[in-house]
Each structure stands twice: as structure tokens, then as C-alpha cells.
PDB file of C-alpha atoms in Angstrom:
ATOM      1  CA  UNK A   1       0.000   0.000   0.000  1.00  0.00           C
ATOM      2  CA  UNK A   2       1.311   3.464  -0.848  1.00  0.00           C
ATOM      3  CA  UNK A   3       0.310   6.673   0.920  1.00  0.00           C
ATOM      4  CA  UNK A   4       1.680  10.029  -0.147  1.00  0.00           C
ATOM      5  CA  UNK A   5       2.155  12.835   2.337  1.00  0.00           C
ATOM      6  CA  UNK A   6       4.268  15.939   2.693  1.00  0.00           C
ATOM      7  CA  UNK A   7       6.152  16.723   5.894  1.00  0.00           C
ATOM      8  CA  UNK A   8       5.214  20.217   7.025  1.00  0.00           C
ATOM      9  CA  UNK A   9       7.447  22.689   8.897  1.00  0.00           C
ATOM     10  CA  UNK A  10       5.950  21.547  12.220  1.00  0.00           C
ATOM     11  CA  UNK A  11       6.929  17.933  11.448  1.00  0.00           C
ATOM     12  CA  UNK A  12       3.356  16.776  10.830  1.00  0.00           C
ATOM     13  CA  UNK A  13       2.190  14.939   7.733  1.00  0.00           C
ATOM     14  CA  UNK A  14      -0.100  16.575   5.182  1.00  0.00           C
ATOM     15  CA  UNK A  15      -1.942  13.891   3.197  1.00  0.00           C
ATOM     16  CA  UNK A  16      -3.536  16.462   0.891  1.00  0.00           C
ATOM     17  CA  UNK A  17      -7.115  15.708   1.938  1.00  0.00           C
ATOM     18  CA  UNK A  18      -9.164  14.437   4.859  1.00  0.00           C
ATOM     19  CA  UNK A  19     -10.044  11.378   2.771  1.00  0.00           C
ATOM     20  CA  UNK A  20      -6.371  10.416   2.303  1.00  0.00           C
ATOM     21  CA  UNK A  21      -5.681  10.938   6.003  1.00  0.00           C
ATOM     22  CA  UNK A  22      -8.687   8.759   6.907  1.00  0.00           C
ATOM     23  CA  UNK A  23      -7.463   6.009   4.545  1.00  0.00           C
ATOM     24  CA  UNK A  24      -4.035   6.087   6.209  1.00  0.00           C
ATOM     25  CA  UNK A  25      -5.510   5.952   9.720  1.00  0.00           C
ATOM     26  CA  UNK A  26      -7.829   3.078   8.736  1.00  0.00           C
ATOM     27  CA  UNK A  27      -4.919   1.152   7.264  1.00  0.00           C
ATOM     28  CA  UNK A  28      -2.899   1.676  10.463  1.00  0.00           C
ATOM     29  CA  UNK A  29      -5.796   0.369  12.606  1.00  0.00           C
ATOM     30  CA  UNK A  30      -6.089  -2.726  10.401  1.00  0.00           C
ATOM     31  CA  UNK A  31      -2.348  -3.461  10.563  1.00  0.00           C
ATOM     32  CA  UNK A  32      -1.183  -3.075  14.179  1.00  0.00           C
ATOM     33  CA  UNK A  33       2.440  -3.996  14.721  1.00  0.00           C
ATOM     34  CA  UNK A  34       3.361  -3.483  11.072  1.00  0.00           C
ATOM     35  CA  UNK A  35       6.268  -1.321  10.039  1.00  0.00           C
ATOM     36  CA  UNK A  36       6.038   1.553   7.570  1.00  0.00           C
ATOM     37  CA  UNK A  37       8.779   2.872   5.347  1.00  0.00           C
ATOM     38  CA  UNK A  38       9.106   6.544   4.477  1.00  0.00           C
ATOM     39  CA  UNK A  39      10.884   7.436   1.260  1.00  0.00           C
ATOM     40  CA  UNK A  40      11.792  10.760  -0.206  1.00  0.00           C
ATOM     41  CA  UNK A  41       9.830  11.383  -3.373  1.00  0.00           C
ATOM     42  CA  UNK A  42      12.127  11.823  -6.336  1.00  0.00           C
ATOM     43  CA  UNK A  43      10.922  13.480  -9.508  1.00  0.00           C
ATOM     44  CA  UNK A  44      11.353  11.074 -12.377  1.00  0.00           C
ATOM     45  CA  UNK A  45      11.817  12.225 -15.929  1.00  0.00           C
ATOM     46  CA  UNK A  46       8.923  14.253 -17.244  1.00  0.00           C
ATOM     47  CA  UNK A  47       6.697  13.507 -20.203  1.00  0.00           C
ATOM     48  CA  UNK A  48       8.225  16.464 -22.058  1.00  0.00           C
ATOM     49  CA  UNK A  49      11.712  14.994 -21.461  1.00  0.00           C
ATOM     50  CA  UNK A  50      10.464  11.652 -22.762  1.00  0.00           C
ATOM     51  CA  UNK A  51       9.031  13.270 -25.907  1.00  0.00           C
ATOM     52  CA  UNK A  52      12.178  15.352 -26.422  1.00  0.00           C
ATOM     53  CA  UNK A  53      14.261  12.158 -26.132  1.00  0.00           C
ATOM     54  CA  UNK A  54      12.379  10.492 -28.970  1.00  0.00           C
ATOM     55  CA  UNK A  55      12.682  13.606 -31.138  1.00  0.00           C
ATOM     56  CA  UNK A  56      16.417  13.608 -30.431  1.00  0.00           C
ATOM     57  CA  UNK A  57      16.693   9.902 -31.292  1.00  0.00           C
ATOM     58  CA  UNK A  58      15.014  10.810 -34.583  1.00  0.00           C
ATOM     59  CA  UNK A  59      17.841  13.295 -35.258  1.00  0.00           C
ATOM     60  CA  UNK A  60      20.446  10.663 -34.362  1.00  0.00           C
ATOM     61  CA  UNK A  61      18.615   8.160 -36.571  1.00  0.00           C
ATOM     62  CA  UNK A  62      18.759  10.566 -39.508  1.00  0.00           C
ATOM     63  CA  UNK A  63      22.527  10.967 -39.029  1.00  0.00           C
ATOM     64  CA  UNK A  64      23.392   7.310 -38.414  1.00  0.00           C
ATOM     65  CA  UNK A  65      20.828   5.242 -40.300  1.00  0.00           C
ATOM     66  CA  UNK A  66      19.823   3.320 -37.165  1.00  0.00           C
ATOM     67  CA  UNK A  67      16.167   3.368 -36.140  1.00  0.00           C
ATOM     68  CA  UNK A  68      15.151   5.295 -33.002  1.00  0.00           C
ATOM     69  CA  UNK A  69      14.148   1.972 -31.400  1.00  0.00           C
ATOM     70  CA  UNK A  70      17.590   0.469 -32.129  1.00  0.00           C
ATOM     71  CA  UNK A  71      19.267   3.571 -30.718  1.00  0.00           C
ATOM     72  CA  UNK A  72      17.085   3.420 -27.608  1.00  0.00           C
ATOM     73  CA  UNK A  73      18.093  -0.190 -26.912  1.00  0.00           C
ATOM     74  CA  UNK A  74      21.764   0.594 -27.628  1.00  0.00           C
ATOM     75  CA  UNK A  75      21.769   3.580 -25.248  1.00  0.00           C
ATOM     76  CA  UNK A  76      20.046   1.673 -22.445  1.00  0.00           C
ATOM     77  CA  UNK A  77      22.583  -1.140 -22.727  1.00  0.00           C
ATOM     78  CA  UNK A  78      25.547   1.228 -22.939  1.00  0.00           C
ATOM     79  CA  UNK A  79      24.654   3.869 -20.349  1.00  0.00           C
ATOM     80  CA  UNK A  80      22.231   2.408 -17.803  1.00  0.00           C
ATOM     81  CA  UNK A  81      23.533   0.256 -14.947  1.00  0.00           C
ATOM     82  CA  UNK A  82      22.989  -3.460 -15.246  1.00  0.00           C
ATOM     83  CA  UNK A  83      20.812  -4.928 -12.524  1.00  0.00           C
ATOM     84  CA  UNK A  84      20.244  -8.500 -11.507  1.00  0.00           C
ATOM     85  CA  UNK A  85      17.627 -10.226  -9.397  1.00  0.00           C
ATOM     86  CA  UNK A  86      17.383 -13.701  -7.973  1.00  0.00           C
ATOM     87  CA  UNK A  87      14.135 -15.351  -9.055  1.00  0.00           C
ATOM     88  CA  UNK A  88      13.402 -18.854  -7.748  1.00  0.00           C
ATOM     89  CA  UNK A  89      17.088 -19.245  -6.987  1.00  0.00           C
ATOM     90  CA  UNK A  90      18.203 -18.180 -10.471  1.00  0.00           C
ATOM     91  CA  UNK A  91      20.027 -14.959 -11.200  1.00  0.00           C
ATOM     92  CA  UNK A  92      18.352 -13.051 -14.030  1.00  0.00           C
ATOM     93  CA  UNK A  93      19.268  -9.798 -15.753  1.00  0.00           C
ATOM     94  CA  UNK A  94      16.679  -7.051 -15.308  1.00  0.00           C
ATOM     95  CA  UNK A  95      16.228  -4.970 -18.445  1.00  0.00           C
ATOM     96  CA  UNK A  96      17.309  -1.382 -17.761  1.00  0.00           C
ATOM     97  CA  UNK A  97      14.713   1.354 -18.223  1.00  0.00           C
ATOM     98  CA  UNK A  98      14.728   5.133 -18.547  1.00  0.00           C
ATOM     99  CA  UNK A  99      11.322   5.363 -16.824  1.00  0.00           C
ATOM    100  CA  UNK A 100      12.791   5.499 -13.330  1.00  0.00           C
ATOM    101  CA  UNK A 101      15.585   7.985 -14.017  1.00  0.00           C
ATOM    102  CA  UNK A 102      15.360  11.278 -12.169  1.00  0.00           C
ATOM    103  CA  UNK A 103      15.082  14.441 -14.239  1.00  0.00           C
ATOM    104  CA  UNK A 104      18.755  15.171 -13.590  1.00  0.00           C
ATOM    105  CA  UNK A 105      19.887  11.624 -14.410  1.00  0.00           C
ATOM    106  CA  UNK A 106      17.813  11.645 -17.600  1.00  0.00           C
ATOM    107  CA  UNK A 107      19.489  14.894 -18.687  1.00  0.00           C
ATOM    108  CA  UNK A 108      22.895  13.318 -18.051  1.00  0.00           C
ATOM    109  CA  UNK A 109      21.789  10.249 -20.025  1.00  0.00           C
ATOM    110  CA  UNK A 110      20.953  12.485 -23.016  1.00  0.00           C
ATOM    111  CA  UNK A 111      24.320  14.237 -22.730  1.00  0.00           C
ATOM    112  CA  UNK A 112      26.140  10.882 -22.758  1.00  0.00           C
ATOM    113  CA  UNK A 113      24.301   9.850 -25.926  1.00  0.00           C
ATOM    114  CA  UNK A 114      25.236  13.194 -27.476  1.00  0.00           C
ATOM    115  CA  UNK A 115      28.902  12.762 -26.535  1.00  0.00           C
ATOM    116  CA  UNK A 116      29.017   9.215 -27.895  1.00  0.00           C
ATOM    117  CA  UNK A 117      27.187   9.889 -31.177  1.00  0.00           C
ATOM    118  CA  UNK A 118      28.474  13.387 -31.888  1.00  0.00           C
ATOM    119  CA  UNK A 119      24.921  14.467 -32.751  1.00  0.00           C
ATOM    120  CA  UNK A 120      24.215  17.713 -30.878  1.00  0.00           C
ATOM    121  CA  UNK A 121      21.173  18.005 -28.672  1.00  0.00           C
ATOM    122  CA  UNK A 122      18.674  20.529 -30.053  1.00  0.00           C
ATOM    123  CA  UNK A 123      17.694  23.458 -27.854  1.00  0.00           C
ATOM    124  CA  UNK A 124      14.663  22.165 -25.886  1.00  0.00           C
ATOM    125  CA  UNK A 125      13.042  25.629 -25.874  1.00  0.00           C
ATOM    126  CA  UNK A 126      13.356  25.999 -29.627  1.00  0.00           C
ATOM    127  CA  UNK A 127      12.094  22.438 -30.079  1.00  0.00           C
ATOM    128  CA  UNK A 128       9.024  23.348 -27.975  1.00  0.00           C
ATOM    129  CA  UNK A 129       9.737  21.165 -24.945  1.00  0.00           C
ATOM    130  CA  UNK A 130      10.496  23.850 -22.354  1.00  0.00           C
ATOM    131  CA  UNK A 131       8.730  27.161 -21.669  1.00  0.00           C
ATOM    132  CA  UNK A 132      10.506  30.306 -22.899  1.00  0.00           C
TER     133      UNK A 132
END
């Protein structure tokens, strides 16, 4: 179960609505003795970054002759960390994904592709992906 809340200056949680607070309290009553984990919310890449990425891969595709999908798979393999999981006692490779990258990490990912391919990144504002 996931509950989202913001920690206010006084150290109290703000669940955004009375309904969300009531859901959290009800869950706590139903699960006495359970532990909860609090994680800092990290902003993952935005939809505009995602769209800009595919436009950029189109530019790289035009320069290299590789399809955007091929370039996407190449970049994930080259620049994203390899992860492994043990499933039923077997170690398996987990396919890397850009979906969970933070906004900053996604920007660095784009810069690494640019450095490797030599195809410059277009200006996001001029390409219509950032406000002027």
C-alpha cells in the first residue's frame, strides 16, 4: 500500500485531503504492529523529457541510419547500470529502463548519448519542450 504525504514545517504529515488521512488511519488500525517505510519522493523524468528524447533519437537516426528503437536499446545497454535479481534461486538480468531515471539523471543520459554519437542536442526551448 502506498500513501503520499508531505512533511510540514511543524513535522506533521499533510496527506492532501481528509479522505487520504482517513485512509491512512484506517490502514494503520487494520495493521497493528506493522512497520512503515518513508521514502523521499524523487521526480522522475517528465513527459516532455520523454518526448524530447524520442525527437532527439530521430535526429540521431537521420545521421546514423539506425532506427530510433535500435538507438534506444543501444543507449540503455551502454549507459544504464545493469541490474540483476534472484528469481526462484536463479540470477536473471533485469532490463534497464529510462522510466525510473530522475530528471537530472535523464538529462545526463541524453548528454552521454550526445557525446558518444556526436549528434548535438537541439535546444529544448526551440524544439518546444520547455517554456521560454
